[in-house]
Coordinates of C-alpha atoms and ligand atoms in Angstrom, one line a residue:
Chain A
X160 CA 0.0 0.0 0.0
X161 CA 1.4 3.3 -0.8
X162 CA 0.3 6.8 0.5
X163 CA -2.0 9.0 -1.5
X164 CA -1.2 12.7 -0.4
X165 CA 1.5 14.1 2.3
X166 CA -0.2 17.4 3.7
X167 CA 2.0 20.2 5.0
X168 CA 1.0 23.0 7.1
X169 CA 3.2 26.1 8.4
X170 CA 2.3 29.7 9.3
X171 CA 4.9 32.2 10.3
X172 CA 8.5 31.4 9.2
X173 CA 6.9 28.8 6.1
X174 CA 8.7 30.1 3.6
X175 CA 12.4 28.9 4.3
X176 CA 11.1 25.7 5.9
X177 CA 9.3 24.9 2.9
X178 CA 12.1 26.0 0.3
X179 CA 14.5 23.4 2.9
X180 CA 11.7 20.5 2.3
X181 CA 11.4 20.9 -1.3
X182 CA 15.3 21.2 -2.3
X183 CA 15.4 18.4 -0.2
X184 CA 13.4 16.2 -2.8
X185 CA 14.7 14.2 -4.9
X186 CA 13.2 15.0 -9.0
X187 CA 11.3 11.3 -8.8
X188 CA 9.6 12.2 -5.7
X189 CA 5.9 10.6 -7.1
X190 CA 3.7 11.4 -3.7
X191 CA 1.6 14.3 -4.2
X192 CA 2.4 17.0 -1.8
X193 CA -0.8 19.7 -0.7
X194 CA 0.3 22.4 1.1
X195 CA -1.2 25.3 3.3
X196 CA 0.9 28.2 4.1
X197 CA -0.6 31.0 5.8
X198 CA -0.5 33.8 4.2
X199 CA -2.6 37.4 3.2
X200 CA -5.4 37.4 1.1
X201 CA -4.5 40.1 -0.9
X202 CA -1.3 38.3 -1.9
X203 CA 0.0 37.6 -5.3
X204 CA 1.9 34.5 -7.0
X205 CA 5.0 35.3 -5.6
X206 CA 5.4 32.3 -3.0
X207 CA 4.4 29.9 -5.8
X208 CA 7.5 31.1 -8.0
X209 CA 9.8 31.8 -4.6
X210 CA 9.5 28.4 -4.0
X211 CA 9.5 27.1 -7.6
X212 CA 13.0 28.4 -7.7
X213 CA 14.0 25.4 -5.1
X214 CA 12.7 22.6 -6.7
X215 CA 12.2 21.1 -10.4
X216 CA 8.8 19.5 -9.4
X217 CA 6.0 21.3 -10.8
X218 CA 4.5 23.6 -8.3
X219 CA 0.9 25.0 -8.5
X220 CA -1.7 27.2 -6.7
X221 CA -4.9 25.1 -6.9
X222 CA -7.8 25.1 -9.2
X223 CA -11.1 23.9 -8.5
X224 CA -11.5 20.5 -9.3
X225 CA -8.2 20.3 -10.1
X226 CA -6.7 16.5 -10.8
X227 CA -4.4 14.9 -7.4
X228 CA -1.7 13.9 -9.8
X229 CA 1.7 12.2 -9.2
X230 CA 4.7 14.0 -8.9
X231 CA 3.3 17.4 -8.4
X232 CA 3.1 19.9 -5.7
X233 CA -0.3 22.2 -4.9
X234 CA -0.8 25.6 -2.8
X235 CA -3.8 26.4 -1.3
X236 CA -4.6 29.3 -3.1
X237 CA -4.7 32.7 -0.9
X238 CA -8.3 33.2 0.7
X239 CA -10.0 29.8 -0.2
X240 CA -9.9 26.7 1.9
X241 CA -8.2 23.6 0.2
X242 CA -10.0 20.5 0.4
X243 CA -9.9 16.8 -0.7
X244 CA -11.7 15.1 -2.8
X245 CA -11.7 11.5 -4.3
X246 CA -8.5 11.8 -6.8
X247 CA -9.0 16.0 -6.9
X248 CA -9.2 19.2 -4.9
X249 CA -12.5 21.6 -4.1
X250 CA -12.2 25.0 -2.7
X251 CA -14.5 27.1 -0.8
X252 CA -14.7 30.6 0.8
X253 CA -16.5 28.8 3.9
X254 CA -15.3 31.1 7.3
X255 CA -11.9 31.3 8.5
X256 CA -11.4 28.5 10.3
X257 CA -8.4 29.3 13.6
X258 CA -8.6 32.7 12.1
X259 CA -7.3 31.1 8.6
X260 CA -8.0 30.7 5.7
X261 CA -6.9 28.5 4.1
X262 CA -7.0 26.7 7.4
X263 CA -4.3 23.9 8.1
X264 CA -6.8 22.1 9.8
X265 CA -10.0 22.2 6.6
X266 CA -7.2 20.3 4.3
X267 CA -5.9 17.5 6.6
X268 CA -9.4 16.5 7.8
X269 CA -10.9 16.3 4.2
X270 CA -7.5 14.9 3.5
X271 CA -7.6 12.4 5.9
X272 CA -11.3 11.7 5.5
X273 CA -10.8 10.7 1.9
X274 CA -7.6 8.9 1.9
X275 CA -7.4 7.2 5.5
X276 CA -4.4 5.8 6.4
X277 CA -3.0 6.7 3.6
X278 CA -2.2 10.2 4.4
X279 CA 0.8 11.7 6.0
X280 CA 0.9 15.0 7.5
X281 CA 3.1 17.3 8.3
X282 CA 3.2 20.0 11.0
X283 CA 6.3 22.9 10.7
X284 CA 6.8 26.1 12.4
X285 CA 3.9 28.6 12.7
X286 CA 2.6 31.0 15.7
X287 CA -0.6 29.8 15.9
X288 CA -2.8 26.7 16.9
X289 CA -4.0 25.6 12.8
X290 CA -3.2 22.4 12.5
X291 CA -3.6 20.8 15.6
X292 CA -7.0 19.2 15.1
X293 CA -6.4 18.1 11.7
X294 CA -3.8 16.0 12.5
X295 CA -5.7 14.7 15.0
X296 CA -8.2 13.2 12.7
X297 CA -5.1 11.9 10.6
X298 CA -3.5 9.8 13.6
X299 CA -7.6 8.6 14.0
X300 CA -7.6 7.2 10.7
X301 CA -4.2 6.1 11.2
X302 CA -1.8 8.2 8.8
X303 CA 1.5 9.2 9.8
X304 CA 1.8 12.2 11.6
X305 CA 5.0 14.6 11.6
X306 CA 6.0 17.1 13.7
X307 CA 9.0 19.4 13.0
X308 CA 11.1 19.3 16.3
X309 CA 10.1 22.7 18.3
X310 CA 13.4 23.8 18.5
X311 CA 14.3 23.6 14.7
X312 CA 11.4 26.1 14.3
X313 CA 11.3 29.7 13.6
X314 CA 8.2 29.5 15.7
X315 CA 7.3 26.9 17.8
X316 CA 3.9 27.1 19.2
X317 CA 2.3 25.1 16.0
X318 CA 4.9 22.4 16.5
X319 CA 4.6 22.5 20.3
X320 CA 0.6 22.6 20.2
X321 CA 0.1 19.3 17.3
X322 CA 2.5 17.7 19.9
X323 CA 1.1 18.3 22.9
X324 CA -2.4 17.2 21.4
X325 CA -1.4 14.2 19.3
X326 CA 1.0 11.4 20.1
X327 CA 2.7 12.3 16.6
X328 CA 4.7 9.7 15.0
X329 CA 7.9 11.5 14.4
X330 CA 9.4 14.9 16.0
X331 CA 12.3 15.6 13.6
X332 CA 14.3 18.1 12.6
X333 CA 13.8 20.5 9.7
X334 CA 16.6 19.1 7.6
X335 CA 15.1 15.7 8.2
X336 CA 12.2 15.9 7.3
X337 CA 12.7 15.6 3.1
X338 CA 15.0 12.2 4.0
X339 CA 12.4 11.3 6.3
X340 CA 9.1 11.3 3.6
X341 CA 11.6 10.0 0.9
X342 CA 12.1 7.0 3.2
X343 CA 8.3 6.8 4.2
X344 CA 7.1 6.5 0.8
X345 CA 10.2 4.4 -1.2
X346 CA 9.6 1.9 1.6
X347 CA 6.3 1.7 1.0
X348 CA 6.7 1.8 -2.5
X349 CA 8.6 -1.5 -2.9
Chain B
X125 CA -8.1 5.1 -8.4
X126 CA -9.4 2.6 -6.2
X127 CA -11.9 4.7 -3.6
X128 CA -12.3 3.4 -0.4
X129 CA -15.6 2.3 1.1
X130 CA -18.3 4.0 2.4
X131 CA -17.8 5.1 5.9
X132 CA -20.9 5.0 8.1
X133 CA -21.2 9.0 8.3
X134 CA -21.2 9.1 4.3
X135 CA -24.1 7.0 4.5
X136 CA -25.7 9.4 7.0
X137 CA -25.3 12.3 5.0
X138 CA -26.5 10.3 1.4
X139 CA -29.9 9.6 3.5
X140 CA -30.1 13.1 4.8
X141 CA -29.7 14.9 1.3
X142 CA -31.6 12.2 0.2
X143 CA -34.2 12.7 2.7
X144 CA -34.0 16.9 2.2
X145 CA -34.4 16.6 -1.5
X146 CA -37.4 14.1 -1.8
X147 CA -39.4 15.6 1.0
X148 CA -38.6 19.9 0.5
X149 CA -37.3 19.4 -2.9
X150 CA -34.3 20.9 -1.9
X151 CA -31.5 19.1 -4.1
X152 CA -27.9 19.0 -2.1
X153 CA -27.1 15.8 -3.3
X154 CA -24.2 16.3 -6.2
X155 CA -22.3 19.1 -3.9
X156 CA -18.9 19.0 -2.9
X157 CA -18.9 16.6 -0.2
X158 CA -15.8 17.7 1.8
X159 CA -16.9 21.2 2.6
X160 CA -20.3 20.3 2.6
X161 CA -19.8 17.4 5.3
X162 CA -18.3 20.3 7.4
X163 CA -21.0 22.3 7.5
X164 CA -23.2 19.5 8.5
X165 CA -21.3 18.6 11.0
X166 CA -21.0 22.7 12.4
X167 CA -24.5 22.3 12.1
X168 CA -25.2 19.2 13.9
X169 CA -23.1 21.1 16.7
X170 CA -25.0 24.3 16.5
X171 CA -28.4 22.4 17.5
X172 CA -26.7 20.6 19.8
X173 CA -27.6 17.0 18.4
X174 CA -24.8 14.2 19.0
X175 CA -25.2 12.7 15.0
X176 CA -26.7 13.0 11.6
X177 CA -29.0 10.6 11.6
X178 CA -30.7 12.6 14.6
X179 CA -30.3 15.7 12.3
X180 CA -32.1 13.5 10.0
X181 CA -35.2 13.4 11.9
X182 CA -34.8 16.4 13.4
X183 CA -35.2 17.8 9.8
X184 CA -37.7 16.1 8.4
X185 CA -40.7 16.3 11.1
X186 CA -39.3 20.2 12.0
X187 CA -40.0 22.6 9.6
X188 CA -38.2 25.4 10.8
X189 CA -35.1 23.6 11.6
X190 CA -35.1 22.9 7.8
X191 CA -34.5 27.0 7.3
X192 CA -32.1 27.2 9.8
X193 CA -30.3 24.2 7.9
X194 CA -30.7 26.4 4.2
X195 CA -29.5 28.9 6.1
X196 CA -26.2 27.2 7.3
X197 CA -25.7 25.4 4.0
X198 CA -24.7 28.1 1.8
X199 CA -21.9 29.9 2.1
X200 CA -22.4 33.4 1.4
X201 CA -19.1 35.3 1.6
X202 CA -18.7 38.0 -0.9
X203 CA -17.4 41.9 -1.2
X204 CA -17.6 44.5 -4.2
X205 CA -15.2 44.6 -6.8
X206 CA -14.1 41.2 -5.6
X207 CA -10.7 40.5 -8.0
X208 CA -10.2 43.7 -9.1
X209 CA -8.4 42.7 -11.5
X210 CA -11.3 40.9 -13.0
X211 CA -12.9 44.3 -13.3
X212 CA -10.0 45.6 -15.2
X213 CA -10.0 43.0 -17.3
X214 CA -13.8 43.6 -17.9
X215 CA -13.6 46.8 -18.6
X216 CA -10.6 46.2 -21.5
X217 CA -12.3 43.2 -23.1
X218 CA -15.5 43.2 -22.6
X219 CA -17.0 46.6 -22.1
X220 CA -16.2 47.4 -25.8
X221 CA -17.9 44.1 -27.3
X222 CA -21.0 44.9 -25.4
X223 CA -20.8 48.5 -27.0
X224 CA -21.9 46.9 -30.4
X225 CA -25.2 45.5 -29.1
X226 CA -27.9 47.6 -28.9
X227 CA -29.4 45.8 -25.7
X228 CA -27.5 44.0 -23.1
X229 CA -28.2 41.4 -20.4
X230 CA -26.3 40.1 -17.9
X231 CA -27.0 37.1 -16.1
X232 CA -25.5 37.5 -12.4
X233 CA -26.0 33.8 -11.3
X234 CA -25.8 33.1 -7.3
X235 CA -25.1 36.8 -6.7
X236 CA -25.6 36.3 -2.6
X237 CA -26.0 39.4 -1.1
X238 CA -26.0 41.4 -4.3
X239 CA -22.3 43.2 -3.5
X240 CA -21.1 41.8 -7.0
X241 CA -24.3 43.3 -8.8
X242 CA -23.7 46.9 -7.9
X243 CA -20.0 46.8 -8.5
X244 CA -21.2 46.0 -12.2
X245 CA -24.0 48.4 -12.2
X246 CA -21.7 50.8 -10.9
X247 CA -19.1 50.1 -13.4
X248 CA -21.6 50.0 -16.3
X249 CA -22.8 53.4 -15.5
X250 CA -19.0 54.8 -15.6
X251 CA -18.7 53.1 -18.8
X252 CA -21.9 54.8 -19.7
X253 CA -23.8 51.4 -21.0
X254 CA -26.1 50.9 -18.5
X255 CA -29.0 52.4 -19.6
X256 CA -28.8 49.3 -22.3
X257 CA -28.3 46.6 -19.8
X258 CA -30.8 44.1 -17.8
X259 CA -29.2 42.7 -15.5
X260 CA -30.9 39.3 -13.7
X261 CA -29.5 38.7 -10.4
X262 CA -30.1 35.3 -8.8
X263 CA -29.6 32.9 -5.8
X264 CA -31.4 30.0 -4.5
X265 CA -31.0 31.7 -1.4
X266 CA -34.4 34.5 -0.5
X267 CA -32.7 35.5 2.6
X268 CA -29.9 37.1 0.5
X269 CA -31.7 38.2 -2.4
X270 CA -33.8 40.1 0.0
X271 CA -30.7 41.6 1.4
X272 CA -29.3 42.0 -2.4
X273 CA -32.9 44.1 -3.1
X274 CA -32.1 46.7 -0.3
X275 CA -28.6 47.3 -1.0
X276 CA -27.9 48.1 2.6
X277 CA -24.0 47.5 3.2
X278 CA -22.1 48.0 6.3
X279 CA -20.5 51.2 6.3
X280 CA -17.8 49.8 8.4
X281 CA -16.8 47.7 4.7
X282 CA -17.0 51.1 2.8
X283 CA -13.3 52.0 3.5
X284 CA -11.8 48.5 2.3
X285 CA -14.8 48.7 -1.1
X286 CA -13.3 52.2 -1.6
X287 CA -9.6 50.8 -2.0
X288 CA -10.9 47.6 -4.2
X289 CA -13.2 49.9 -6.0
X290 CA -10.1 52.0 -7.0
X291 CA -8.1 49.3 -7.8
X292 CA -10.4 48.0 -10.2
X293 CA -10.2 50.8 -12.7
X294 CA -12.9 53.2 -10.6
X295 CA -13.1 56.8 -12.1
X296 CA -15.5 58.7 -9.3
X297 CA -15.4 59.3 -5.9
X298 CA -16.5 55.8 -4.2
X299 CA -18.8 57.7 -1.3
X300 CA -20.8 59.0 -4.6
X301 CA -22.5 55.8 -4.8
X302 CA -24.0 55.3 -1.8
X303 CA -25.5 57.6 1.4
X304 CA -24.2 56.8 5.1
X305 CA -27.0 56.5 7.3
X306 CA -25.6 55.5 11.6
X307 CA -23.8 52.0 10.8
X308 CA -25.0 51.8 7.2
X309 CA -24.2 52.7 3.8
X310 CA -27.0 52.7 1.6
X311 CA -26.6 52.4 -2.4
X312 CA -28.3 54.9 -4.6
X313 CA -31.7 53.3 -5.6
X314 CA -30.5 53.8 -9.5
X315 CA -28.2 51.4 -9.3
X316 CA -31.1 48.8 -9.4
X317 CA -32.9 50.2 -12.1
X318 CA -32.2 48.0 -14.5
X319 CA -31.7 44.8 -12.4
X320 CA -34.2 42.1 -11.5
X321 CA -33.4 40.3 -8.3
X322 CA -35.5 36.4 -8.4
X323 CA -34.8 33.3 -7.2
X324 CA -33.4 30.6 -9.3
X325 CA -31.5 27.5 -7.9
X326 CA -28.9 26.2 -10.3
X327 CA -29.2 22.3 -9.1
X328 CA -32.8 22.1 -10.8
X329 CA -34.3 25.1 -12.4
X330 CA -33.7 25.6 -16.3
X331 CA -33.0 28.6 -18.2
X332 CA -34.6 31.5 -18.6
X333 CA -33.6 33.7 -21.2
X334 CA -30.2 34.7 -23.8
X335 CA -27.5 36.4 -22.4
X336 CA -24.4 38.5 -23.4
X337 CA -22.4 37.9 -20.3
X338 CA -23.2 35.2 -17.5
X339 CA -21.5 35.8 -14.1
X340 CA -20.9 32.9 -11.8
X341 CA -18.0 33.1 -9.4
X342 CA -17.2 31.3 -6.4
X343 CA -20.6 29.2 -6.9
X344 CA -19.3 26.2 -8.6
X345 CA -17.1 25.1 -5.9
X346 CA -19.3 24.3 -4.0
X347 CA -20.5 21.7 -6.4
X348 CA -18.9 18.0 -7.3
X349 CA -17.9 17.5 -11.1
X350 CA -21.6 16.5 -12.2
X351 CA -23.6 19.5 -11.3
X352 CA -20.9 21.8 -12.5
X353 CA -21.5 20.0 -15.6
X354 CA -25.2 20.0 -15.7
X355 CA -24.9 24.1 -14.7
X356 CA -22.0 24.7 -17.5
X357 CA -24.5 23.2 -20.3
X358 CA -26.9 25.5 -18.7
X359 CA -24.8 28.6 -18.7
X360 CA -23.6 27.2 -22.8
X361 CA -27.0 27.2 -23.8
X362 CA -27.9 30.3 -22.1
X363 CA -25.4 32.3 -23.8
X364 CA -25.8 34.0 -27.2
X365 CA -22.7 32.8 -29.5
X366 CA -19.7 35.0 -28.4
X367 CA -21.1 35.5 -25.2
X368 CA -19.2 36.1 -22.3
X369 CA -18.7 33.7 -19.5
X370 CA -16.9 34.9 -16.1
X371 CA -15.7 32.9 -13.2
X372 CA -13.9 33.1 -10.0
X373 CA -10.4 33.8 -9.3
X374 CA -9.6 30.2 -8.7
X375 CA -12.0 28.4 -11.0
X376 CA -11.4 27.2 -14.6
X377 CA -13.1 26.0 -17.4
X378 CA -10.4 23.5 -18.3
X379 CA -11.6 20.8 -15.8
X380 CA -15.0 20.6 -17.3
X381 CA -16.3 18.9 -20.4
X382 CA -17.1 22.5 -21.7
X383 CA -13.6 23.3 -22.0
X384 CA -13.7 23.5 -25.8
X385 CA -16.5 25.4 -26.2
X386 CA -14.9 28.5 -25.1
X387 CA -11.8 30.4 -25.5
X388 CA -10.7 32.6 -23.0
X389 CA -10.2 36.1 -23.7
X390 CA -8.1 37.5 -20.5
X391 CA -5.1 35.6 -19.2
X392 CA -6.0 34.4 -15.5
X393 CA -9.1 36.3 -15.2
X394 CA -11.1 33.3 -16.2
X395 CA -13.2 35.4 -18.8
X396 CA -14.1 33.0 -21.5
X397 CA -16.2 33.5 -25.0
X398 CA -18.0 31.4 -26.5
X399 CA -17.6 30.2 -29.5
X400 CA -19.5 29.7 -32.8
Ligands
SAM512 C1 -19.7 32.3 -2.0 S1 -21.2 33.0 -2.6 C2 -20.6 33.8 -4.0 C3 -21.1 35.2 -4.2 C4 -20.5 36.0 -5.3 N1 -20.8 35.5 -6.6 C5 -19.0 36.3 -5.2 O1 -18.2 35.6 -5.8 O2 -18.6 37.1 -4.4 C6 -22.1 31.6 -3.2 C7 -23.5 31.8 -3.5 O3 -24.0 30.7 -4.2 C8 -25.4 30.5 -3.8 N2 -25.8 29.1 -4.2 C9 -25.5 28.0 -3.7 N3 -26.1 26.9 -4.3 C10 -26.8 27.5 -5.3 C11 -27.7 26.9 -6.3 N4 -27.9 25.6 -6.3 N5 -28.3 27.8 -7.1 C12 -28.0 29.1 -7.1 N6 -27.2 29.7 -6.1 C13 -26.6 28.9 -5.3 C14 -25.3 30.7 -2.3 O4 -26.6 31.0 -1.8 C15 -24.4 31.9 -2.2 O5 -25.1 33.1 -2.2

């Protein structure tokens, strides 16, 4: 069995955690990666092509109804929620959720909700408490859960409050976090 | 792609829109299920029931828990001059197509609370057009159509619609359009002249008339690829040929089975025409 979707969510500080994740991947990487970074609603495409500059795998800000397709990475898209679907993404303009939107927590529940156990999510740094519950509901369905260790992070009240919530899988560091999912889903892979 | 099977809640919530729909006639059965599922659930919370299936019967022998439901179901988020950059890009490409037809109208389909409907009235008058335009704005939604008809806005949003208003190409003074009474700002009554605000749900009703432009954004999400297909050969047929379709921000045409019949006409501001 291999896993459908890794979910990542990070607030304040994202940016350079992300760009570490992503140069981190190798080009075959095949798991499709969602992720939710907090950011202003008035922003423009600039943290698409920031982090585009770190990787070679195509990275795009969602569309409704949009395809989940192998080998690609997705942004929630500023000011709508990201959600899972069977084999593709929905969005919505439903209330901030935390105070966010996109909200951490809206994609790893649908996430886990469609996928199961097949889901692995990722927590990094941010100053808030998005995030939390969703992974919650990922451990439930029995996902992987990851947390990046408090003290790697810029901020560490995200990290701090999935772990003190969720009995997360693995607390690592922010430089092992690419290794760590590369491992995950070869090994599952074979 | 293998799906995985039916949890017990999905059942739940087939029986309840299955339940909603043959009893009111209310038809939420081919909507997104993830965000919809959320606001069930927010729901189920609010009137303090522990599961669906008590929502269920809750529903059905309670009539007025059935509005209160409608009422939580729709999401109705909006502002003026939402995008402007959509706006912009309406004004360069389509404003001078519509100036070769002697009468215009504009179908405004799931307009909410009608903020998107004076924004286009508004810019149609600066383009000087809009004495030639209908324009039919509808939701399935009365509670917001009857908000849409007054045209009654918080004046505390007038400051942020006066920067978006700008942004998108405005050419007046914003606080022309509109008369602060205590916490409200009220829009000038001419404004609705030439729009007709009615009721139309998109999951069942049919057309109604041939359009120039038809304005749906941020309406389709909240449908599952079947509906959006059964309301974008509604919106095809509805159009006169090189009629003007717009979206939202973060919608596209490309995912649905209409994707050919349309080219669009403004890169990224998901303005399409159709073709032949
Ligand atoms: C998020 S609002 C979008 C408002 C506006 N068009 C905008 O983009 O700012 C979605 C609207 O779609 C309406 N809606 C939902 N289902 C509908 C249906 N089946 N037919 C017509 N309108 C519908 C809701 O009542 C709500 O007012």
């Amino acid at each position: 069995m291999s896993f459908k979707i890794i979910v990542i969510g990070t607030s304040l500080g994202g940016l350079s955690a992300l760009k570490n994740i992503l140069v981190n991947l190798p080009l075959d990487f095949l798991t499709p990666i969602a992720i939710v970074q907090h950011r202003h609603k008035d922003s423009d495409r600039t943290l698409q092509a920031l982090l585009q500059e770190h990787t070679s795998l195509p990275i795009r800000e969602v569309e409704d109804k949009q395809e989940i397709l192998p080998g690609q990475i997705y942004l929630a898209p500023p000011d709508y929620h990201l959600l899972v679907e069977p084999g593709y993404f929905a969005l919505s303009t439903d209330e901030p959720v935390s105070f966010a939107r996109p909200s951490i927590d809206v994609l790893f529940e649908s996430a886990a909700d469609i996928y199961r156990e097949q889901v692995i999510g990722v927590i990094l740094t941010g100053a808030n408490q998005d995030g939390t519950q969703g992974l919650k509901k990922v451990q439930a369905h029995k996902g992987i859960t990851i947390v990046q260790e408090p003290a790697t992070a810029e901020s560490s009240i995200m990290p701090k409050a999935a772990i003190a919530a969720v009995a997360v899988d693995w607390i690592v560091s922010l430089s092992e976090i690419a290794p760590l999912l590369v491992n995950l889903c070869d090994y599952i892979r074979k | 792609m293998d799906l995985p099977k039916s949890s017990l809640e999905d059942i739940e919530i087939q029986l309840l829109l299955e339940g909603v729909y043959q009893y009111y006639g209310y038809d939420f059965r081919n909507y997104a299920l993830s965000s919809l599922k959320r606001r069930i659930h927010s729901f189920v919370r609010l009137e303090g029931l522990t599961n669906i299936s008590a929502l269920q019967e809750r529903l059905l022998h309670h009539r007025p828990c059935l509005d209160r439901f409608l009422l939580n179901l729709t999401v109705n988020v909006t502002s003026m001059f939402r995008d402007p950059s959509f706006y912009i890009a309406f004004r360069q490409q389509v404003i001078p197509l519509l100036r070769t037809y002697p009468f215009i109208r504009i179908w405004h389909a799931g307009c909410s609370t009608g903020e998107e409907v004076y924004s286009m009235a508004i810019l149609l008058q600066e383009e000087k057009l809009y004495h030639r335009c209908r324009i039919y704005a509808t939701d399935t939604n009365e509670r917001v159509l009857q908000n849409a008809k007054n045209g009654i806005f918080s004046l505390k949003l007038m400051q942020e619609y006066t920067q978006l208003y700008l942004r998108a190409g405005g050419q007046k003074s914003f606080s022309e359009y509109y008369t602060a009474a205590y916490d409200n700002a009220i829009f000038r009554a001419s404004l609705r002249d030439n729009v007709i605000f009615a009721q139309h749900n998109l999951a069942s009703d049919s057309s109604f008339n041939e359009f120039n432009v038809i304005l749906c954004r941020n309406v389709l999400i909240y449908f599952n690829p079947t509906l959006q297909k059964r309301v974008h050969t509604l919106f095809y047929n509805s159009l006169c040929t090189f009629g003007i379709l717009g979206l939202g921000r973060q919608e596209s045409i490309r995912f649905t089975p209409c994707e050919n019949h349309y080219e669009e006409i403004a890169q990224g501001e998901k303005l399409y025409r159709r073709l032949n």
